[in-house]
């Protein structure tokens, strides 16, 4: 009887070994992800189909492979975690080999917004696959196309100081800021930076340094107002401020405003007389147009400036009627779009091809002359005169 029992035990052990050897399956070693359409839009929830290719090696046990959920990362799988989604993906497998799993996932608009807010242009979709013995991660990249897919466009901009003027005379150490007002359509990531040129360079070739980098997601069509950091007022002289838009692409020049810092008694803006001789009012400009003015003996430097005329401006853009004066006293309301620095002894000049290229064909402009003394102070400003950049 004892002998028979030993035989039964041996038979059971052999059966168990056979059963174990019969469950030899695969272990996950490599996972890759791919999608035919990688573009996703800022401000929109997107659906994508990702094809996961899973390679299995020999191991035990597990007759299936599975992934419990999806993780979204900024830019790369090693970037910041943006969020997760619990969505099980599974498949039975007979053994070692390469298997394909089709995955239909949803990328919430909040995930895309979070990525664009961090200034990245890509989202990595990551899944971990396992067969309970081995596991491996795979990822697929999605590209954020905020300006293209969402039609994100900057239509118009206006830059002013916090007193709502494009120019300002301010006492030394007095605090002030500037702001930009943008009219835009669609939604997307605004990228740009506030820049300033200080009195050390504004007499000659202006050199700008950054004040603040801006990355701001603008949702929906509308108007957005953005303030600059506090502007410096420690040094007396002329400062130039601009907001340079780096994305989305814009067709207009960077809007520019200026302010003058003084110490002691507030200076007069026009202690010397400046008279413009030519071109006459409503002249059509070209690279041969001569700009001429009176001799200014006190001038150390001059700056020729061109300001855009707003479409809704009440400025009379026609030729003056006989017996009427040229409308030179019109207030400048548009942004400074171009300029040219000259020696104080200069009495005439032509505008360069580069300056002319900054003037849009078919648009009106006001030009004027600004006079500086050797300390960099403004000692004279001409009345503005209108000119025209003809359509090509």
XYZ file of C-alpha atoms in Angstrom:
392
model
C 0.000 0.000 0.000
C 2.861 2.319 0.898
C 4.518 1.491 -2.421
C 1.357 2.376 -4.325
C 1.101 5.749 -2.546
C 4.714 6.616 -3.477
C 3.914 5.865 -7.103
C 0.892 8.176 -6.944
C 3.001 10.999 -5.468
C 5.627 10.592 -8.198
C 2.918 10.690 -10.862
C 1.495 13.917 -9.368
C 4.936 15.566 -9.278
C 5.596 14.689 -12.903
C 2.166 16.063 -13.803
C 2.946 19.320 -12.019
C 6.260 19.677 -13.857
C 4.515 19.057 -17.159
C 1.902 21.656 -16.250
C 4.568 24.193 -15.334
C 6.544 23.582 -18.505
C 3.337 24.011 -20.470
C 2.826 27.600 -19.133
C 6.132 28.996 -20.415
C 5.178 32.411 -21.924
C 6.824 35.708 -22.768
C 8.147 38.788 -20.958
C 7.744 42.368 -22.234
C 11.099 43.722 -23.419
C 10.471 46.598 -25.879
C 7.497 48.944 -26.465
C 7.161 51.590 -29.188
C 4.279 53.950 -29.936
C 3.271 55.659 -33.159
C 0.441 57.838 -34.480
C -0.144 59.048 -38.027
C -1.447 62.486 -36.966
C 0.626 64.084 -34.206
C -0.942 67.561 -34.143
C -3.099 68.754 -31.250
C -4.493 72.254 -30.765
C -4.336 74.534 -27.753
C -7.766 75.100 -26.251
C -9.255 71.919 -27.712
C -9.832 68.350 -26.494
C -8.288 65.940 -29.011
C -8.775 62.240 -29.808
C -5.853 60.223 -31.193
C -5.245 56.631 -32.275
C -1.862 55.320 -31.140
C -0.413 52.020 -32.357
C 1.659 50.294 -29.678
C 4.152 47.630 -30.818
C 5.172 45.295 -27.965
C 8.082 42.850 -28.281
C 8.062 39.771 -25.998
C 10.981 37.581 -24.909
C 10.850 34.084 -23.335
C 9.972 33.860 -19.617
C 7.169 32.792 -17.294
C 4.275 33.223 -16.591
C 1.322 35.261 -17.971
C -0.836 34.511 -21.016
C -1.510 38.204 -21.660
C 0.012 41.703 -21.724
C -1.695 44.687 -20.153
C -1.357 48.442 -19.531
C -3.421 50.062 -16.791
C -3.399 53.681 -17.980
C -1.850 56.589 -19.865
C 0.456 59.308 -18.511
C 1.078 62.665 -20.207
C 4.457 64.414 -19.856
C 5.728 67.829 -20.966
C 7.994 67.545 -24.008
C 9.642 64.158 -23.199
C 8.923 61.121 -20.971
C 11.399 62.599 -18.477
C 9.590 65.955 -18.406
C 7.037 67.264 -15.925
C 3.958 65.071 -15.398
C 0.913 66.842 -16.839
C -1.731 64.288 -15.900
C -2.909 60.672 -16.169
C -5.868 58.785 -17.599
C -7.068 55.369 -16.351
C -7.688 53.361 -19.525
C -6.867 49.648 -19.530
C -5.390 48.159 -22.692
C -4.852 44.361 -22.819
C -4.252 41.458 -25.189
C -3.704 37.728 -24.895
C -0.421 36.408 -26.323
C 0.578 32.814 -27.130
C 4.282 33.334 -26.517
C 7.377 35.274 -27.611
C 7.020 37.614 -30.562
C 5.894 41.096 -31.587
C 2.312 42.206 -31.004
C 0.316 45.282 -31.982
C -2.253 47.000 -29.759
C -4.524 49.779 -31.039
C -5.205 52.522 -28.493
C -7.860 55.242 -28.854
C -7.137 57.956 -26.301
C -8.502 61.387 -25.433
C -6.173 64.289 -24.594
C -8.114 66.784 -22.432
C -7.785 70.476 -23.275
C -6.527 71.036 -19.710
C -3.491 68.834 -20.444
C -2.677 70.773 -23.626
C -3.168 74.086 -21.839
C -0.851 73.009 -19.002
C 1.862 72.060 -21.503
C 1.584 75.313 -23.473
C 1.659 77.308 -20.237
C 5.033 75.720 -19.454
C 6.315 76.885 -22.829
C 6.720 73.429 -24.407
C 5.479 72.454 -27.853
C 5.218 68.687 -27.409
C 3.434 66.170 -25.188
C 4.780 62.647 -24.616
C 2.056 59.993 -24.184
C 3.487 57.142 -22.072
C 2.183 53.635 -21.366
C 3.732 50.858 -19.253
C 3.091 47.305 -20.500
C 3.581 44.179 -18.352
C 2.896 40.442 -18.327
C 3.457 40.216 -14.540
C 7.076 39.127 -15.045
C 8.656 41.912 -17.042
C 7.550 45.402 -18.024
C 8.633 48.217 -20.310
C 7.563 51.771 -21.123
C 6.683 53.087 -24.541
C 5.793 56.598 -25.677
C 4.375 58.528 -28.607
C 4.900 62.253 -29.226
C 2.130 64.756 -29.959
C 2.916 68.245 -31.306
C 1.094 71.314 -29.988
C 0.117 73.537 -32.892
C -1.666 76.351 -31.059
C -1.311 79.059 -33.705
C -2.144 76.848 -36.674
C -4.907 74.587 -35.440
C -6.639 77.220 -33.349
C -6.135 80.081 -35.817
C -4.252 82.132 -33.196
C -3.521 85.552 -34.693
C -2.499 88.914 -33.232
C -4.545 91.454 -35.177
C -3.493 94.745 -33.553
C -1.349 96.043 -30.713
C -1.071 99.308 -28.835
C 1.635 100.204 -26.309
C 1.218 103.021 -23.792
C 2.517 104.132 -20.439
C 0.252 103.778 -17.420
C -0.956 107.361 -18.026
C -2.281 106.124 -21.424
C 0.254 108.144 -23.451
C 2.920 106.904 -25.927
C 5.438 109.469 -24.610
C 6.181 110.660 -21.129
C 8.363 113.121 -19.243
C 8.929 111.844 -15.731
C 10.942 112.949 -12.720
C 13.955 110.929 -11.619
C 13.098 107.965 -9.314
C 9.369 108.332 -9.972
C 7.698 104.950 -10.483
C 5.848 104.048 -13.667
C 5.068 101.174 -16.029
C 3.982 100.530 -19.601
C 1.315 98.230 -20.964
C 0.480 96.548 -24.239
C -3.072 95.964 -25.431
C -3.473 93.125 -27.924
C -6.481 92.348 -30.075
C -6.352 88.702 -31.125
C -8.426 85.919 -32.652
C -8.352 82.211 -31.869
C -6.385 80.897 -28.913
C -2.762 80.008 -28.345
C 0.505 80.776 -26.606
C 1.741 84.367 -26.698
C 5.517 84.629 -26.454
C 7.371 87.900 -26.231
C 9.538 90.095 -24.084
C 9.639 93.608 -22.710
C 12.845 95.368 -23.759
C 14.382 98.743 -22.949
C 17.143 100.969 -24.325
C 18.666 103.335 -21.761
C 20.234 106.809 -22.201
C 23.672 105.244 -22.673
C 22.613 104.091 -26.159
C 19.544 106.081 -27.232
C 21.569 109.010 -28.544
C 23.347 106.679 -30.970
C 22.304 103.214 -32.124
C 19.764 102.032 -29.564
C 20.773 98.819 -27.773
C 17.934 96.942 -26.093
C 18.160 94.663 -23.084
C 15.389 92.363 -21.842
C 13.212 93.391 -18.899
C 10.867 90.415 -18.730
C 10.130 87.295 -20.791
C 6.413 86.651 -21.333
C 4.712 83.297 -21.996
C 0.951 83.598 -21.711
C -1.837 81.399 -23.015
C -4.648 83.497 -24.467
C -7.964 81.588 -24.614
C -10.624 82.497 -27.169
C -10.896 85.645 -29.278
C -10.646 88.928 -27.400
C -8.513 91.779 -26.067
C -5.679 91.284 -23.580
C -3.827 93.925 -21.564
C -0.347 93.119 -20.254
C 1.743 95.377 -18.003
C 5.513 95.710 -18.037
C 7.669 95.470 -14.930
C 8.564 98.764 -13.239
C 10.608 100.893 -15.640
C 13.975 102.363 -14.592
C 14.190 106.076 -13.794
C 17.570 106.320 -12.056
C 19.449 108.042 -14.888
C 18.466 111.249 -16.643
C 17.887 110.996 -20.375
C 15.804 109.275 -23.051
C 14.564 105.691 -22.694
C 12.948 103.558 -25.396
C 10.545 100.754 -24.442
C 9.128 98.055 -26.685
C 7.324 94.741 -26.492
C 8.814 92.264 -28.960
C 6.428 89.489 -30.012
C 8.219 86.235 -30.881
C 5.111 84.030 -31.348
C 2.780 83.921 -33.104
C 4.331 85.546 -36.166
C 3.107 89.088 -36.812
C 3.306 91.237 -39.938
C 3.837 94.572 -38.170
C 6.831 96.162 -36.470
C 7.430 95.956 -32.744
C 5.518 98.824 -31.094
C 7.859 101.366 -29.489
C 7.307 104.146 -26.945
C 9.707 106.469 -25.131
C 10.059 108.490 -21.973
C 12.426 111.163 -20.723
C 13.737 111.215 -17.147
C 14.727 114.574 -15.666
C 16.066 115.766 -12.334
C 15.287 119.115 -10.753
C 12.968 121.411 -12.662
C 10.841 119.832 -15.380
C 12.418 120.698 -18.777
C 10.607 122.322 -21.645
C 10.233 119.965 -24.585
C 10.868 122.596 -27.271
C 13.307 125.298 -26.106
C 14.707 125.539 -29.658
C 12.755 126.065 -32.858
C 12.584 123.220 -35.354
C 11.065 123.820 -38.795
C 10.526 121.115 -41.410
C 11.246 122.245 -44.978
C 10.659 119.084 -46.999
C 9.095 116.766 -47.966
C 5.837 118.659 -48.141
C 2.596 117.400 -46.649
C 1.110 114.213 -48.162
C 4.289 113.417 -50.111
C 4.576 109.842 -51.418
C 7.860 108.449 -50.094
C 10.647 106.573 -51.857
C 14.356 106.016 -51.214
C 15.179 109.276 -53.039
C 12.906 111.478 -50.923
C 14.930 114.237 -49.226
C 14.114 115.279 -45.645
C 15.282 118.821 -44.878
C 14.977 121.194 -41.891
C 16.488 124.384 -40.486
C 19.967 124.608 -38.973
C 19.973 123.952 -35.208
C 23.236 125.132 -33.658
C 22.513 123.748 -30.163
C 21.928 120.193 -31.440
C 24.327 117.400 -30.557
C 22.176 114.680 -32.127
C 18.944 114.410 -34.112
C 16.416 111.659 -34.557
C 14.045 111.390 -37.508
C 10.892 109.540 -36.384
C 7.931 107.960 -38.195
C 4.624 107.274 -36.444
C 1.752 105.196 -37.794
C -1.572 106.950 -38.319
C -4.447 105.022 -36.769
C -7.258 103.963 -39.091
C -9.852 105.600 -36.871
C -7.809 108.787 -36.512
C -9.576 112.056 -37.240
C -6.459 113.261 -39.070
C -7.304 114.856 -42.412
C -5.121 112.876 -44.805
C -5.951 114.818 -47.954
C -3.958 117.640 -49.465
C -4.586 120.985 -47.754
C -6.954 123.352 -49.541
C -5.636 126.610 -50.955
C -5.355 129.235 -48.241
C -5.391 126.625 -45.473
C -2.435 125.473 -43.408
C -0.854 122.062 -43.420
C -2.341 120.038 -40.558
C 0.977 119.832 -38.685
C -0.478 120.208 -35.222
C -2.230 116.832 -35.344
C -1.600 114.851 -32.197
C 0.494 111.720 -32.612
C -1.657 108.746 -31.562
C -0.101 105.817 -33.410
C 3.045 103.863 -32.478
C 6.602 104.777 -33.439
C 7.449 102.386 -36.285
C 10.788 103.635 -37.650
C 13.543 106.116 -36.941
C 16.984 107.332 -37.969
C 19.717 108.846 -35.788
C 21.794 111.714 -37.186
C 24.585 114.070 -36.170
C 23.465 117.397 -34.749
C 24.934 119.326 -37.679
C 22.831 117.431 -40.236
C 20.255 119.476 -42.159
C 19.062 116.949 -44.723
C 18.967 113.189 -45.257
C 17.384 110.373 -47.208
C 15.700 107.464 -45.489
C 17.436 104.131 -45.894
C 15.949 101.156 -47.709
C 15.729 99.386 -44.341
C 13.719 102.250 -42.818
C 11.489 102.440 -45.872
C 10.828 98.692 -45.587
C 9.341 99.244 -42.125
C 6.667 101.521 -43.596
C 3.716 99.515 -44.898
C 2.715 100.245 -48.505
C -0.615 102.020 -48.751
C -0.387 103.527 -45.235
C -0.088 107.078 -43.900
C 2.552 108.208 -41.392
C 3.542 111.275 -39.397
C 7.210 112.213 -39.345
C 9.003 114.653 -37.092
C 12.468 115.640 -35.906
C 13.662 115.366 -32.289
C 16.693 117.394 -31.120
C 19.109 116.378 -28.312
C 21.860 118.339 -26.569
C 25.211 116.875 -25.507
C 23.777 115.707 -22.159
C 21.179 113.640 -24.000
C 18.266 115.895 -23.099
C 15.508 116.707 -25.577
C 15.763 120.387 -26.434
C 13.519 120.527 -29.481
C 10.698 118.680 -31.219
C 9.219 119.645 -34.570
C 5.515 119.574 -35.335
C 4.557 116.316 -37.094
C 3.951 116.230 -40.826
C 2.021 113.576 -42.736
C 3.538 111.506 -45.544
C 2.396 108.478 -47.494
C 3.983 105.103 -48.253
C 2.591 104.243 -51.702
C 1.221 100.818 -52.575
C 3.562 98.692 -54.643
